[in-house]
Short mmCIF file of C-alpha atoms and ligand atoms in Angstrom, two decimals:
data_model
loop_
_atom_site.label_atom_id
_atom_site.label_comp_id
_atom_site.label_asym_id
_atom_site.label_seq_id
_atom_site.Cartn_x
_atom_site.Cartn_y
_atom_site.Cartn_z
CA MET A 1 18.08 10.82 -19.23
CA SER A 2 16.75 9.58 -15.75
CA GLU A 3 13.18 9.94 -14.97
CA ILE A 4 11.85 11.06 -11.56
CA ILE A 5 8.51 9.11 -11.15
CA TYR A 6 6.34 11.74 -9.22
CA GLY A 7 3.77 9.36 -7.36
CA ASN A 8 1.91 12.33 -6.11
CA LEU A 9 0.85 13.55 -9.67
CA ILE A 10 0.05 9.89 -10.83
CA ALA A 11 -2.00 9.36 -7.58
CA GLU A 12 -3.84 12.55 -8.27
CA LYS A 13 -4.87 11.48 -11.66
CA TYR A 14 -5.98 8.09 -10.30
CA ARG A 15 -7.90 9.84 -7.58
CA LEU A 16 -9.89 11.78 -10.05
CA LYS A 17 -10.82 8.63 -12.06
CA ILE A 18 -11.67 7.00 -8.75
CA ARG A 19 -14.10 10.11 -7.88
CA ASP A 20 -15.57 9.78 -11.33
CA GLU A 21 -16.15 6.08 -10.93
CA VAL A 22 -17.66 6.57 -7.49
CA ALA A 23 -20.16 9.17 -8.85
CA ARG A 24 -21.08 6.88 -11.58
CA LEU A 25 -21.65 4.02 -9.14
CA LYS A 26 -23.84 6.34 -6.95
CA ALA A 27 -25.90 7.19 -10.10
CA SER A 28 -26.53 3.63 -11.18
CA THR A 29 -26.97 1.97 -7.43
CA GLY A 30 -27.97 4.93 -5.24
CA LYS A 31 -25.28 3.95 -2.84
CA SER A 32 -21.55 5.30 -2.33
CA PRO A 33 -18.87 2.92 -1.32
CA ALA A 34 -18.07 3.19 2.32
CA LEU A 35 -14.92 2.79 4.39
CA ASP A 36 -14.71 2.13 8.04
CA VAL A 37 -11.48 2.78 10.01
CA VAL A 38 -10.68 1.43 13.20
CA ILE A 39 -7.98 3.21 15.39
CA VAL A 40 -7.11 2.14 18.99
CA GLY A 41 -5.03 4.48 21.04
CA GLU A 42 -3.19 7.71 20.64
CA ASP A 43 -0.20 6.91 18.44
CA PRO A 44 0.53 10.04 16.84
CA ALA A 45 1.75 8.88 13.38
CA SER A 46 -1.35 6.57 13.08
CA GLN A 47 -3.56 9.58 13.90
CA ILE A 48 -2.03 11.49 10.91
CA TYR A 49 -2.25 8.55 8.64
CA VAL A 50 -5.89 8.01 9.58
CA ARG A 51 -6.81 11.54 9.16
CA ASN A 52 -4.98 11.36 5.52
CA LYS A 53 -6.92 8.32 4.72
CA GLU A 54 -10.13 9.86 5.86
CA LYS A 55 -9.63 13.20 3.83
CA ALA A 56 -8.77 11.27 0.73
CA ALA A 57 -11.91 9.16 0.94
CA VAL A 58 -14.23 12.12 1.48
CA GLU A 59 -12.54 13.86 -1.63
CA ALA A 60 -13.27 10.91 -3.67
CA GLY A 61 -16.98 10.71 -2.71
CA ILE A 62 -16.46 7.49 -0.46
CA ARG A 63 -18.30 7.55 2.89
CA SER A 64 -15.78 7.36 5.71
CA THR A 65 -16.30 6.55 9.45
CA VAL A 66 -13.51 6.48 11.82
CA HIS A 67 -14.12 4.39 15.03
CA ARG A 68 -11.77 6.01 17.55
CA LEU A 69 -11.21 3.68 20.64
CA PRO A 70 -9.26 4.43 23.79
CA ALA A 71 -5.96 2.63 24.39
CA GLU A 72 -7.59 0.51 27.00
CA THR A 73 -10.05 -0.91 24.80
CA THR A 74 -10.12 -4.81 25.19
CA GLN A 75 -9.51 -7.40 22.54
CA THR A 76 -13.21 -8.66 22.99
CA GLU A 77 -14.42 -4.94 22.43
CA ILE A 78 -12.48 -4.56 19.23
CA LEU A 79 -13.58 -8.19 17.94
CA THR A 80 -17.29 -6.98 18.73
CA LEU A 81 -16.96 -3.84 16.77
CA ILE A 82 -15.38 -5.85 13.78
CA GLU A 83 -18.02 -8.36 13.91
CA GLU A 84 -20.70 -5.66 13.79
CA LEU A 85 -18.91 -3.96 10.70
CA ASN A 86 -18.63 -7.29 8.93
CA LEU A 87 -22.30 -7.81 9.28
CA ASP A 88 -23.24 -4.33 8.35
CA PRO A 89 -24.16 -4.44 4.60
CA GLU A 90 -23.71 -0.62 4.49
CA VAL A 91 -19.98 -0.92 5.02
CA ASN A 92 -17.88 -2.20 2.27
CA GLY A 93 -14.32 -1.66 3.62
CA ILE A 94 -12.78 -2.18 7.00
CA LEU A 95 -9.28 -1.07 7.88
CA VAL A 96 -7.86 -1.66 11.32
CA GLN A 97 -4.86 0.94 11.84
CA LEU A 98 -1.63 -0.73 12.79
CA PRO A 99 0.10 -0.85 15.16
CA LEU A 100 -2.32 -1.84 17.81
CA PRO A 101 -1.53 -1.53 21.52
CA LYS A 102 0.84 -4.30 22.72
CA LYS A 103 -1.60 -6.24 24.84
CA ILE A 104 -3.96 -6.72 21.70
CA ASN A 105 -3.51 -9.85 19.63
CA ALA A 106 -3.04 -7.93 16.47
CA PRO A 107 -3.18 -11.19 13.89
CA ALA A 108 -6.36 -12.16 15.52
CA VAL A 109 -7.90 -8.87 14.94
CA VAL A 110 -6.54 -8.88 11.28
CA GLU A 111 -8.03 -12.28 10.70
CA ALA A 112 -11.41 -11.21 12.26
CA VAL A 113 -12.06 -8.86 9.37
CA PHE A 114 -13.96 -10.49 6.50
CA PRO A 115 -11.67 -11.08 3.62
CA SER A 116 -14.11 -9.35 1.33
CA LYS A 117 -14.03 -6.30 3.30
CA ASP A 118 -10.28 -6.52 4.09
CA VAL A 119 -9.12 -3.44 1.96
CA ASP A 120 -5.67 -3.46 3.46
CA GLY A 121 -5.19 -6.94 2.10
CA PHE A 122 -3.57 -8.15 5.19
CA HIS A 123 -6.00 -11.14 5.90
CA PRO A 124 -4.12 -14.59 5.34
CA VAL A 125 -6.79 -15.43 2.78
CA ASN A 126 -5.98 -12.34 0.59
CA LEU A 127 -2.32 -13.14 1.20
CA GLY A 128 -2.88 -16.60 0.01
CA ARG A 129 -4.94 -15.53 -3.04
CA LEU A 130 -2.03 -13.23 -4.04
CA MET A 131 0.11 -16.56 -3.93
CA THR A 132 -2.13 -18.56 -5.98
CA GLY A 133 -3.09 -15.87 -8.50
CA GLU A 134 -6.69 -15.90 -7.55
CA ARG A 135 -8.50 -12.40 -7.47
CA GLY A 136 -8.14 -11.13 -3.81
CA MET A 137 -7.55 -7.70 -2.19
CA ILE A 138 -3.92 -6.51 -2.81
CA PRO A 139 -2.04 -4.77 -0.01
CA CYS A 140 -1.96 -0.90 -0.82
CA THR A 141 1.68 -0.21 -0.73
CA PRO A 142 2.87 -2.84 -3.06
CA LYS A 143 -0.17 -2.48 -5.50
CA GLY A 144 0.89 1.37 -5.62
CA CYS A 145 4.57 0.41 -6.39
CA LEU A 146 3.60 -1.79 -9.20
CA LYS A 147 1.40 0.92 -10.85
CA LEU A 148 4.39 3.35 -10.63
CA ILE A 149 6.73 0.76 -12.09
CA LYS A 150 4.15 0.03 -14.86
CA GLU A 151 4.11 3.97 -15.65
CA VAL A 152 7.68 3.40 -16.88
CA ARG A 153 7.28 -0.03 -18.36
CA GLU A 154 4.19 -1.88 -18.93
CA ASP A 155 5.66 -5.34 -19.85
CA LEU A 156 8.17 -6.56 -16.87
CA THR A 157 8.25 -10.35 -18.30
CA GLY A 158 11.73 -11.79 -17.91
CA LEU A 159 13.19 -8.85 -15.81
CA SER A 160 15.27 -9.49 -12.88
CA ALA A 161 13.56 -7.75 -9.77
CA VAL A 162 15.10 -7.17 -6.39
CA VAL A 163 12.90 -6.40 -3.25
CA VAL A 164 14.94 -5.36 -0.37
CA GLY A 165 12.69 -6.10 2.78
CA ARG A 166 10.45 -8.94 3.76
CA SER A 167 7.65 -7.43 5.76
CA THR A 168 4.27 -8.96 5.51
CA ILE A 169 2.82 -5.58 4.53
CA VAL A 170 5.47 -4.66 1.73
CA GLY A 171 8.32 -6.89 0.93
CA LYS A 172 6.67 -10.30 0.88
CA PRO A 173 3.49 -9.14 -1.25
CA MET A 174 5.83 -7.00 -3.65
CA ALA A 175 7.93 -9.87 -4.49
CA GLN A 176 4.77 -11.83 -5.06
CA LEU A 177 3.17 -9.29 -7.48
CA LEU A 178 6.59 -9.08 -9.49
CA LEU A 179 6.43 -12.81 -9.72
CA ASN A 180 3.15 -12.57 -11.18
CA GLU A 181 4.22 -10.09 -13.55
CA ASN A 182 6.70 -12.74 -14.67
CA CYS A 183 9.80 -11.18 -13.11
CA THR A 184 12.66 -13.34 -11.78
CA VAL A 185 12.49 -12.29 -8.31
CA THR A 186 14.98 -12.14 -5.34
CA THR A 187 13.90 -10.90 -1.74
CA ALA A 188 16.87 -9.50 -0.06
CA HIS A 189 16.98 -8.64 3.68
CA SER A 190 19.22 -7.61 6.55
CA LYS A 191 20.80 -10.92 6.58
CA THR A 192 21.56 -11.28 2.86
CA LYS A 193 25.15 -11.63 1.81
CA ASN A 194 26.75 -9.50 -0.71
CA LEU A 195 23.76 -7.10 -0.93
CA ALA A 196 25.38 -4.74 -3.10
CA GLU A 197 26.03 -7.31 -5.64
CA VAL A 198 22.55 -8.72 -5.36
CA CYS A 199 20.95 -5.32 -5.96
CA ARG A 200 23.05 -4.70 -8.99
CA ARG A 201 21.40 -7.49 -10.83
CA ALA A 202 18.01 -5.85 -10.51
CA ASP A 203 16.44 -4.43 -13.48
CA VAL A 204 13.58 -3.49 -11.12
CA LEU A 205 14.73 -2.60 -7.44
CA VAL A 206 12.17 -2.05 -4.75
CA VAL A 207 13.50 -0.75 -1.49
CA ALA A 208 11.62 -1.07 1.83
CA ALA A 209 14.52 -1.66 4.16
CA GLY A 210 13.56 1.33 6.85
CA ARG A 211 17.12 2.71 6.79
CA PRO A 212 17.85 6.11 5.41
CA ARG A 213 19.95 6.31 2.29
CA PHE A 214 20.85 2.80 2.52
CA ILE A 215 20.99 2.16 -1.38
CA THR A 216 23.84 4.00 -3.03
CA ASP A 217 24.66 4.25 -6.56
CA ASP A 218 27.28 1.40 -6.50
CA MET A 219 24.39 -0.99 -5.65
CA VAL A 220 22.26 0.01 -8.71
CA LYS A 221 22.41 -1.31 -12.38
CA GLU A 222 22.92 1.27 -14.96
CA GLY A 223 19.17 1.98 -16.47
CA ALA A 224 17.45 0.21 -13.41
CA ILE A 225 13.79 1.17 -12.39
CA VAL A 226 14.17 2.21 -8.47
CA ILE A 227 11.07 2.38 -6.25
CA ASP A 228 11.87 3.74 -2.80
CA VAL A 229 9.30 2.81 -0.23
CA GLY A 230 11.26 4.25 2.56
CA ILE A 231 9.97 7.36 4.80
CA ASN A 232 12.78 8.28 7.24
CA ARG A 233 12.69 11.41 9.42
CA LEU A 234 16.21 13.12 9.65
CA GLU A 235 17.41 15.04 12.65
CA ASN A 236 16.92 18.19 10.55
CA GLY A 237 13.24 17.30 10.48
CA LYS A 238 13.36 16.52 6.68
CA LEU A 239 12.06 13.19 5.30
CA CYS A 240 14.30 11.06 3.22
CA GLY A 241 13.95 7.64 1.51
CA ASP A 242 16.02 4.29 1.69
CA VAL A 243 17.75 5.27 -1.52
CA ASP A 244 20.45 7.85 -1.63
CA PHE A 245 18.43 10.05 -4.29
CA GLU A 246 21.39 12.32 -5.48
CA SER A 247 23.93 9.56 -6.21
CA VAL A 248 21.21 6.99 -7.55
CA LEU A 249 19.09 9.21 -9.85
CA PRO A 250 21.86 9.75 -12.68
CA LYS A 251 22.43 6.08 -12.83
CA CYS A 252 19.04 4.68 -13.21
CA ALA A 253 16.20 4.88 -15.83
CA ALA A 254 13.64 6.01 -13.31
CA LEU A 255 13.46 6.68 -9.58
CA THR A 256 10.60 7.68 -7.04
CA PRO A 257 11.52 10.75 -4.85
CA VAL A 258 10.64 10.96 -0.86
CA PRO A 259 8.24 12.47 -0.35
CA LYS A 260 6.00 12.64 -3.23
CA GLY A 261 6.64 9.13 -4.57
CA VAL A 262 5.11 6.12 -3.08
CA GLY A 263 3.25 7.49 -0.20
CA PRO A 264 0.52 9.20 -2.17
CA MET A 265 0.02 5.82 -3.86
CA THR A 266 -0.57 3.90 -0.98
CA VAL A 267 -3.75 6.08 0.06
CA THR A 268 -4.94 6.07 -3.60
CA MET A 269 -4.85 2.20 -3.68
CA LEU A 270 -6.85 2.02 -0.32
CA LEU A 271 -9.58 4.17 -2.13
CA ASP A 272 -9.25 1.66 -5.06
CA ASN A 273 -9.59 -1.31 -2.85
CA THR A 274 -12.49 0.23 -1.20
CA VAL A 275 -14.37 0.69 -4.75
CA GLU A 276 -13.23 -2.86 -5.70
CA ALA A 277 -14.85 -4.30 -2.34
CA PHE A 278 -17.95 -2.26 -3.09
CA CYS A 279 -18.12 -3.54 -6.73
CA ARG A 280 -17.58 -7.26 -5.79
CA GLN A 281 -20.12 -7.10 -2.91
CA ASN A 282 -22.63 -5.63 -5.44
CA VAL A 283 -21.57 -7.86 -8.39
CA ILE A 284 -20.70 -5.02 -10.50
CA GLU A 285 -17.95 -4.99 -13.14
CA ARG A 286 -15.33 -2.26 -12.85
CA ASN A 287 -14.58 -0.37 -15.92
CA LEU A 288 -11.91 2.09 -14.38
N1 GUN B 301 0.15 1.19 9.69
C1 GUN B 301 1.00 1.87 8.80
N2 GUN B 301 0.78 1.46 7.54
C2 GUN B 301 -0.44 0.79 7.56
C3 GUN B 301 -1.33 0.47 6.55
O1 GUN B 301 -1.11 0.52 5.28
N3 GUN B 301 -2.54 -0.25 6.93
C4 GUN B 301 -2.93 -0.12 8.33
N4 GUN B 301 -3.87 -0.67 8.63
N5 GUN B 301 -2.06 0.13 9.49
C5 GUN B 301 -0.75 0.80 8.80
#
């Protein structure tokens, strides 16, 4: 029997745990974790993402402040705000919503955030810590994907894992997380030869290709765990993933749907990283 991994339900349970943890932290320290989000310009998708993040933070008891800056804001003005937030002890997590306007040097902005407050896990120091196995901030989407995989199978040692996509936000950190779980990892991408054959080797297949229904049943091993990170809007307005859900589901052990799969876990891991940042900054052991 194939399992549908409903990320929305797993995310909901996890958010309740975070809410309880935040309440306990508030009772013991008198402080609540605080997340500051910086958004520059009017990109409509970014506005929706930021609203969702803010709502989820407030529901979990996390203080949330959104700094909405006009599209004309200069690099210096953005860096000045980040400097202020870095130095403010009341701010535990800083998230700069991407993409930034074209004239802004986005990597310089990402690198300006203190690694200890980088709840996105995009700072090179945190990405480096992921490589060395040191404790750092883990990017939210791959972290959420790993939690979903572990709902199906706790020990991934020795499994063959294939990640389709090599972005810095999803593909590369996902591959590293799976390597840290003792998987044998292949990162496939748009230039990969014999992609179907490569994917068919995967016991764990994570797809972040950005192409609707790209992965079909002939590309999936019988009994694989398949995680679909894609969110594509079809002409009829409906959302679909990078995996052809109908054909792949009967073949695999478990598959995430789109929507209600990875998406809700990403926001949940942002809350988790904010609490993690608060605890580390206040030298508190977490017991979630
Ligand atoms: N834009 C799209 N996804 C993300 C994300 O996870 N974090 C940030 N900061 N910007 C994004």
